[in-house]
Coordinates of C-alpha atoms and ligand atoms in Angstrom, one line a residue:
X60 CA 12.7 32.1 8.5
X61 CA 12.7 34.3 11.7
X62 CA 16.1 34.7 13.5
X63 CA 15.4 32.8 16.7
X64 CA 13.9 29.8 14.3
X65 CA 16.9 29.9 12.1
X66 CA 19.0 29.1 15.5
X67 CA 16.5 26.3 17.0
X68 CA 16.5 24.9 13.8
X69 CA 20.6 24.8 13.4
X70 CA 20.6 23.5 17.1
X71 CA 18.1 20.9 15.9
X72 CA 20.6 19.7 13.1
X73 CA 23.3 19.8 15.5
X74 CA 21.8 17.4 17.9
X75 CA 20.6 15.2 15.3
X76 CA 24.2 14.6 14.3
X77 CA 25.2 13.9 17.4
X78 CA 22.8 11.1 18.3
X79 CA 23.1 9.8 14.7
X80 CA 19.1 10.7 14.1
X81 CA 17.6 11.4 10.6
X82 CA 14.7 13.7 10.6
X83 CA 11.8 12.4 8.3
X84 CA 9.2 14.7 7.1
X85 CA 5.7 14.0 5.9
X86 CA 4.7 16.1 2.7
X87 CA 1.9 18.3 4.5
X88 CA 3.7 19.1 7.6
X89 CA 4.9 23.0 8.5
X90 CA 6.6 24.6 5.9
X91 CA 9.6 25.0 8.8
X92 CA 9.3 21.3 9.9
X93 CA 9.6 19.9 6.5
X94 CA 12.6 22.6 5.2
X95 CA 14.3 21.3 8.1
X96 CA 14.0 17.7 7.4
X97 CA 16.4 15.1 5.6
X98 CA 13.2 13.7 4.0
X99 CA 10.6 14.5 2.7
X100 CA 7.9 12.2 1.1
X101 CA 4.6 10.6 0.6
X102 CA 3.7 7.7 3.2
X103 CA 5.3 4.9 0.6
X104 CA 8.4 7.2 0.6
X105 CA 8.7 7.5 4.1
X106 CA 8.1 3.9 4.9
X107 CA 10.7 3.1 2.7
X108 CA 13.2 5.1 3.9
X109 CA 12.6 4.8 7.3
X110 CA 13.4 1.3 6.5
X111 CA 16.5 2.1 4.5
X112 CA 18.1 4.2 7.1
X113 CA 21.0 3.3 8.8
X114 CA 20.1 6.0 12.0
X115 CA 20.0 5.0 15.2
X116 CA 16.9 7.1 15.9
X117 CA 14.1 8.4 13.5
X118 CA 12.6 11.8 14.3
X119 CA 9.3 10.9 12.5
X120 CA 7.2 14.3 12.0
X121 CA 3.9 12.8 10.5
X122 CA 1.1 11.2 12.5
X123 CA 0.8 7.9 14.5
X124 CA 0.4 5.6 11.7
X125 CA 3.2 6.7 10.0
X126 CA 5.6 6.7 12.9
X127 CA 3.8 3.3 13.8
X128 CA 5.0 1.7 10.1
X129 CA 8.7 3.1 10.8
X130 CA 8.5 1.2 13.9
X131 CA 7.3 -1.9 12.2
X132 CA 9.5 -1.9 9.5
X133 CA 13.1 -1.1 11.6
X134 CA 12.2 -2.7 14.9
X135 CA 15.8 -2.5 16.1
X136 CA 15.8 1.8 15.6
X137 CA 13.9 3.9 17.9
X138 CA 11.1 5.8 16.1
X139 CA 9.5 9.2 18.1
X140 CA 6.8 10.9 17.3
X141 CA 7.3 14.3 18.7
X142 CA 3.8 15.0 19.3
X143 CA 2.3 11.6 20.4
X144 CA -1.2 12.8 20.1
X145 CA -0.9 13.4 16.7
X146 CA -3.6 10.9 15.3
X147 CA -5.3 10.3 11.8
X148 CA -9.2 10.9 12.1
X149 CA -9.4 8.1 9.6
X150 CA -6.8 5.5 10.5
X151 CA -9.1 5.7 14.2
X152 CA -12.4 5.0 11.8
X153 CA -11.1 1.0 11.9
X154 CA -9.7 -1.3 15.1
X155 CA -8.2 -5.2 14.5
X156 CA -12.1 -5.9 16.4
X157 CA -14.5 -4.4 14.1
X158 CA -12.0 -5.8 10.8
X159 CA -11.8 -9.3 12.4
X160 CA -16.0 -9.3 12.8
X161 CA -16.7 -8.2 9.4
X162 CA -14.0 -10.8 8.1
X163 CA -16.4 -13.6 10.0
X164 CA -19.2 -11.9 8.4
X165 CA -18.1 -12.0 4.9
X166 CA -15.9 -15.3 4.9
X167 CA -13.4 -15.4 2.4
X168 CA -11.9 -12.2 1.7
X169 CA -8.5 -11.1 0.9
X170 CA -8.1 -7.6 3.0
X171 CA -6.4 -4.5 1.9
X172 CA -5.8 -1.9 4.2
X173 CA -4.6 1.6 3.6
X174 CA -1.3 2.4 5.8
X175 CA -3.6 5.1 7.2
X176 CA -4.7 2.2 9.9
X177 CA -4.0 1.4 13.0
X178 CA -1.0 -1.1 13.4
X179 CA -3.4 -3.6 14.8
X180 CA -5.8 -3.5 11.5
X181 CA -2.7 -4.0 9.7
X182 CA -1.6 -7.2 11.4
X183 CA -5.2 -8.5 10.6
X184 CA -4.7 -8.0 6.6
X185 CA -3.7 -9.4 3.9
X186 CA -1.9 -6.8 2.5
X187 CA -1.0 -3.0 3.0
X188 CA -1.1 -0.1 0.2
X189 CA -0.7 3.5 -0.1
X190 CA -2.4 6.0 -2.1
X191 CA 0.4 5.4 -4.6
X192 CA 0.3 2.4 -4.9
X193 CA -3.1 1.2 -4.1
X194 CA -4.1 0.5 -7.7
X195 CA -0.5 -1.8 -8.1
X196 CA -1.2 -3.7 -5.1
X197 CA -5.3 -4.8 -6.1
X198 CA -4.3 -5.7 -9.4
X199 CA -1.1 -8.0 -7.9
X200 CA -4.1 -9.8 -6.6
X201 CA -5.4 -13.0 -7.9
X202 CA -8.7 -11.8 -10.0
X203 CA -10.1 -14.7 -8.3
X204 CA -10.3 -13.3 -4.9
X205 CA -12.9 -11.4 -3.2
X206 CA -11.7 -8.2 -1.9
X207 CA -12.6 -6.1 1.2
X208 CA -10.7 -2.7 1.0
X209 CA -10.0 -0.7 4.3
X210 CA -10.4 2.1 5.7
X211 CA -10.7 4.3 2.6
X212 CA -13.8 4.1 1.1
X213 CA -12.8 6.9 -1.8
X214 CA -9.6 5.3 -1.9
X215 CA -11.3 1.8 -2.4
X216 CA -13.9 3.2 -5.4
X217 CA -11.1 4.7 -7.4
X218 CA -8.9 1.5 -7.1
X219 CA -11.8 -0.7 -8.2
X220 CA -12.5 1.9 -11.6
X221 CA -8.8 1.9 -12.5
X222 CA -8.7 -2.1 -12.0
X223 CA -12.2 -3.1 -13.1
X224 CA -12.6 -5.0 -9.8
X225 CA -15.3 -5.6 -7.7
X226 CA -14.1 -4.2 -4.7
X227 CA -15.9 -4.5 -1.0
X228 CA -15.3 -1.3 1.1
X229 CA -14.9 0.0 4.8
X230 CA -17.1 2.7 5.3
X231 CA -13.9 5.5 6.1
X232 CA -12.7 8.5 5.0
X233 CA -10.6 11.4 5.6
X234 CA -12.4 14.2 6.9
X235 CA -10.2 16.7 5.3
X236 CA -10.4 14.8 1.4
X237 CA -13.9 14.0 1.7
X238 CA -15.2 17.7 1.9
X239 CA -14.0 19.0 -1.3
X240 CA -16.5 18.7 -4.1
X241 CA -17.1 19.3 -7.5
X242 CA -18.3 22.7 -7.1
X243 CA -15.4 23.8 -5.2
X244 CA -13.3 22.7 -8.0
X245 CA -15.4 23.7 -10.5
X246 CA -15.5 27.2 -9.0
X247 CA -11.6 27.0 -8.8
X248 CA -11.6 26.2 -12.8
X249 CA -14.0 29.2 -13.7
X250 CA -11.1 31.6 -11.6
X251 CA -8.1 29.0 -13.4
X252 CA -9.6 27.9 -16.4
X253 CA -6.0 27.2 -18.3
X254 CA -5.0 25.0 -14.6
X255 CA -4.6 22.0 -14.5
X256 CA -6.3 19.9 -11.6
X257 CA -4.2 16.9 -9.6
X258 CA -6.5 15.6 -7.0
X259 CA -5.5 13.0 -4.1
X260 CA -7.1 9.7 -4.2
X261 CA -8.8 10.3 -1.0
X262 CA -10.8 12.9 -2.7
X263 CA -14.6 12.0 -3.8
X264 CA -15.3 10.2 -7.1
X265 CA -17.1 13.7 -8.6
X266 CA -13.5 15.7 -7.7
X267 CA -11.6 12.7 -9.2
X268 CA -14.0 12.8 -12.4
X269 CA -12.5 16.4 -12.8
X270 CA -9.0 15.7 -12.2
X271 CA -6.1 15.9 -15.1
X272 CA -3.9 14.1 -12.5
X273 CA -4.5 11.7 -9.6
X274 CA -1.7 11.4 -7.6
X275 CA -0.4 10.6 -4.0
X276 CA 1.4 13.5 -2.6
X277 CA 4.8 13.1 -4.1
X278 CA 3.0 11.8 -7.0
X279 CA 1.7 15.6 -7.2
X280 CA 5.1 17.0 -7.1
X281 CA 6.7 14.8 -10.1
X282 CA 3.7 15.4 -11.7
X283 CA 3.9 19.5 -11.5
X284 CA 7.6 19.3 -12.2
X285 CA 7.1 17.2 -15.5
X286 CA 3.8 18.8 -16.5
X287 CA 3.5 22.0 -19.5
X288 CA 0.9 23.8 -17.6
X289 CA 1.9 26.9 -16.0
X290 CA -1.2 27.0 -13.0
X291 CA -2.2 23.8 -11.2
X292 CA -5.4 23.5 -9.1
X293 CA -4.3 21.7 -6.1
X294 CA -7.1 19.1 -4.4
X295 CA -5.0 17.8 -1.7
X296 CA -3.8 19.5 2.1
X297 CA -2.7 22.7 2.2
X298 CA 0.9 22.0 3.7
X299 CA 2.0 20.4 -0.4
X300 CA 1.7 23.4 -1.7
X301 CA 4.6 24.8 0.3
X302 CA 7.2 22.4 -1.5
X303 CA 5.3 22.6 -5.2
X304 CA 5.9 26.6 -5.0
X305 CA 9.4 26.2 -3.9
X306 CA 10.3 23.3 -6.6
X307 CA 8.9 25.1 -9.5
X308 CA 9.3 29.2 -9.1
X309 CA 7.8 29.8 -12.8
X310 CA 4.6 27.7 -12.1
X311 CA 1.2 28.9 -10.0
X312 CA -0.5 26.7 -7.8
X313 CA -4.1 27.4 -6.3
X314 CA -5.4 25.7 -3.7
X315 CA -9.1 23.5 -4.5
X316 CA -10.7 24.2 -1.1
X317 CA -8.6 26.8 1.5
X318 CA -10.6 24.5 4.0
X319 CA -8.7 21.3 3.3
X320 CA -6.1 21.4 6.5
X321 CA -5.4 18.3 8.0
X322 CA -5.3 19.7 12.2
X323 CA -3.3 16.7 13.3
X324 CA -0.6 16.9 10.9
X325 CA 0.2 20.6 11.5
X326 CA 1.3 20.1 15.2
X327 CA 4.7 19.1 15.2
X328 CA 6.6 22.4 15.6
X329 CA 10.3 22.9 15.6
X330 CA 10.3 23.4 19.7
X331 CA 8.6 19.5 19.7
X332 CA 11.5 18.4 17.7
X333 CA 13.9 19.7 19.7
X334 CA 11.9 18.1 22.7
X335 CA 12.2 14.7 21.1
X336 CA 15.7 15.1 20.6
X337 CA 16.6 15.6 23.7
X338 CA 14.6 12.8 25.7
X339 CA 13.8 10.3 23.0
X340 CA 12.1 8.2 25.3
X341 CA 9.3 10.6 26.0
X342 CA 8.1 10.4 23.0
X343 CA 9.4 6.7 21.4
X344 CA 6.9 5.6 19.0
X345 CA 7.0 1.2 19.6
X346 CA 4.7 -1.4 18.2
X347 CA 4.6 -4.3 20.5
X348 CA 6.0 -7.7 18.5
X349 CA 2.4 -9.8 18.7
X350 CA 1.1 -7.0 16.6
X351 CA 4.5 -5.7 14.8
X352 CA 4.9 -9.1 13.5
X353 CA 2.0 -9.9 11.2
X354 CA 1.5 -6.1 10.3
X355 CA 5.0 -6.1 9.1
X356 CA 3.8 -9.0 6.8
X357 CA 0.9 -6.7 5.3
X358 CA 3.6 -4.2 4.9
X359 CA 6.5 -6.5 3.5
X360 CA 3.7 -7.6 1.0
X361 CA 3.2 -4.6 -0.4
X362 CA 6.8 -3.0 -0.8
X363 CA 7.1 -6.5 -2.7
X364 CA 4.5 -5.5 -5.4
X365 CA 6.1 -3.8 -8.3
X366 CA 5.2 -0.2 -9.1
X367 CA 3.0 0.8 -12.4
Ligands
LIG214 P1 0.3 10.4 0.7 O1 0.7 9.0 0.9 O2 -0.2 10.6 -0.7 O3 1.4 11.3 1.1 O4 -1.0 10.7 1.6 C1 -0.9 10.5 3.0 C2 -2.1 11.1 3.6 O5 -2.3 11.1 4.8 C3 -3.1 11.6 2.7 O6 -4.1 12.2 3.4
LIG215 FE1 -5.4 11.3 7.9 FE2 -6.6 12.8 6.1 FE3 -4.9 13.9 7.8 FE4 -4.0 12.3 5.9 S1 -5.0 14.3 5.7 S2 -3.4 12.3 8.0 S3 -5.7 10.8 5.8 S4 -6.9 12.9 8.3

């Protein structure tokens, strides 16, 4: 870490102290952001410990949806984002309109949308899930209910293999997931041909069909820790491979695609944090209670469902 960063980010911790704040990091943000965090984590992670904090503020560094669950889940903490327009390309590929019109379309469906949604989609499903726990949350569902699966639509396929379920899908994806393929990973095993490959759930069914491993993002790191194998093709974003080399010094990790950057997750800098610090309210993060309330019912479900 550069001098002057070392500083900012020792300022940072200072004022975080003093207005009782807790940093929260998501797994593909900076390297600088997340070694400066209290928490790191995949979304399930996060969303729990967001709600497990006793801080009076939450410094989420993530994008929208993520700070949006914080929100939903500890209503009485303020949650900033400290770049607002941080987005999710696929969380915008669904509104609570276009969800509620299919639902007339299809009649009875149970919905199950991915926490990479809007907070207005959420308060129009059924249940939430996240990529590690997607697979828990279809099977803790009634095999006699239809079930439309949103926004993921990679997500959605590999939930209904692993369960056997017939699963209706929204017709998303994430932009950065969705454009590795087999031959990228294929071309990465010819290179790595003792690696092994973890892929994200977001990733297409041929990348999946070549995976040792199919993980969430924290799911990746457990996995690399626990795993034999010395070299690990990585098919997720870019930014997890900053905390896999630093947990496990001995071990090599290769990227599957150098293309797969998420853009929207790699704009929190240490400056914005510092921003957000300062005046909170510029950058406050607050889900309004006609919509809070029945998302944080799709959300409650799903912490409820016991892990695999
Ligand atoms: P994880 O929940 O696995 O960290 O994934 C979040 C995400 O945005 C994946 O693209
Ligand atoms: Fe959204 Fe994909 Fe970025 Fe995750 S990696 S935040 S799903 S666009």
């Amino acid at each position: 870490m550069p001098h002057d960063e070392g500083e900012l980010a020792q300022e940072i911790r200072r004022l975080a102290k003093q207005k009782n704040a807790v940093i929260l990091a998501h797994n593909y943000q900076r390297p600088e952001v997340q070694d400066l965090a209290d928490i790191t984590g995949d979304s399930l992670g996060l969303s729990m410990d967001a709600a497990a904090t006793d801080a009076d503020l939450i410094v989420f560094c993530g994008v929208l949806f993520m700070a949006e669950s914080a929100s939903i889940l500890s209503p009485e903490k303020k949650v900033v984002l400290p770049r607002l327009e941080a987005g999710c390309p696929m969380a915008d590929m669904i509104t609570a309109q276009a969800l509620e019109n299919k639902r007339r379309e299809l009649g009875e469906v149970r919905v199950v949308t991915y926490v990479n949604s809007p907070a207005e989609a959420k308060a129009v499903s059924d249940i939430c899930c996240t990529s590690a726990n997607a697979v828990s949350v279809v099977r803790s569902l009634p095999e006699s209910d239809r079930i439309l699966f949103t926004p993921d639509r990679n997500l959605a396929d590999y939930a209904a293999r692993m369960t056997g379920r017939e699963i209706l899908r929204w017709n998303g994806y994430c932009p950065t997931h969705d454009l590795l393929t087999s031959e990228d990973v294929l071309a990465a095993k010819r290179e790595h041909p003792d690696a092994a490959v973890m892929a994200h759930p977001e990733c297409r069914r041929e990348v999946l069909e070549l995976a040792d491993a199919v993980r969430s993002t924290s799911g990746m790191l457990a996995y690399a820790r626990q795993s034999d194998a010395r070299e690990f093709i990585v098919g997720t974003e870019l930014g997890l491979i900053h905390k896999l080399r630093q947990e496990n010094p001995g071990k090599a990790f290769v990227p599957a695609s150098l293309n797969m950057i998420c853009p929207t997750m790699k704009f929190i800098g240490l400056r914005d944090i510092k921003r957000a610090l300062l005046e909170p309210d510029g950058f406050e993060v607050r889900v309004p209670e006609r919509i809070r309330v029945p998302a944080k019912r799709a959300l409650d479900r799903m912490l409820a469902v016991p892990r695999d």
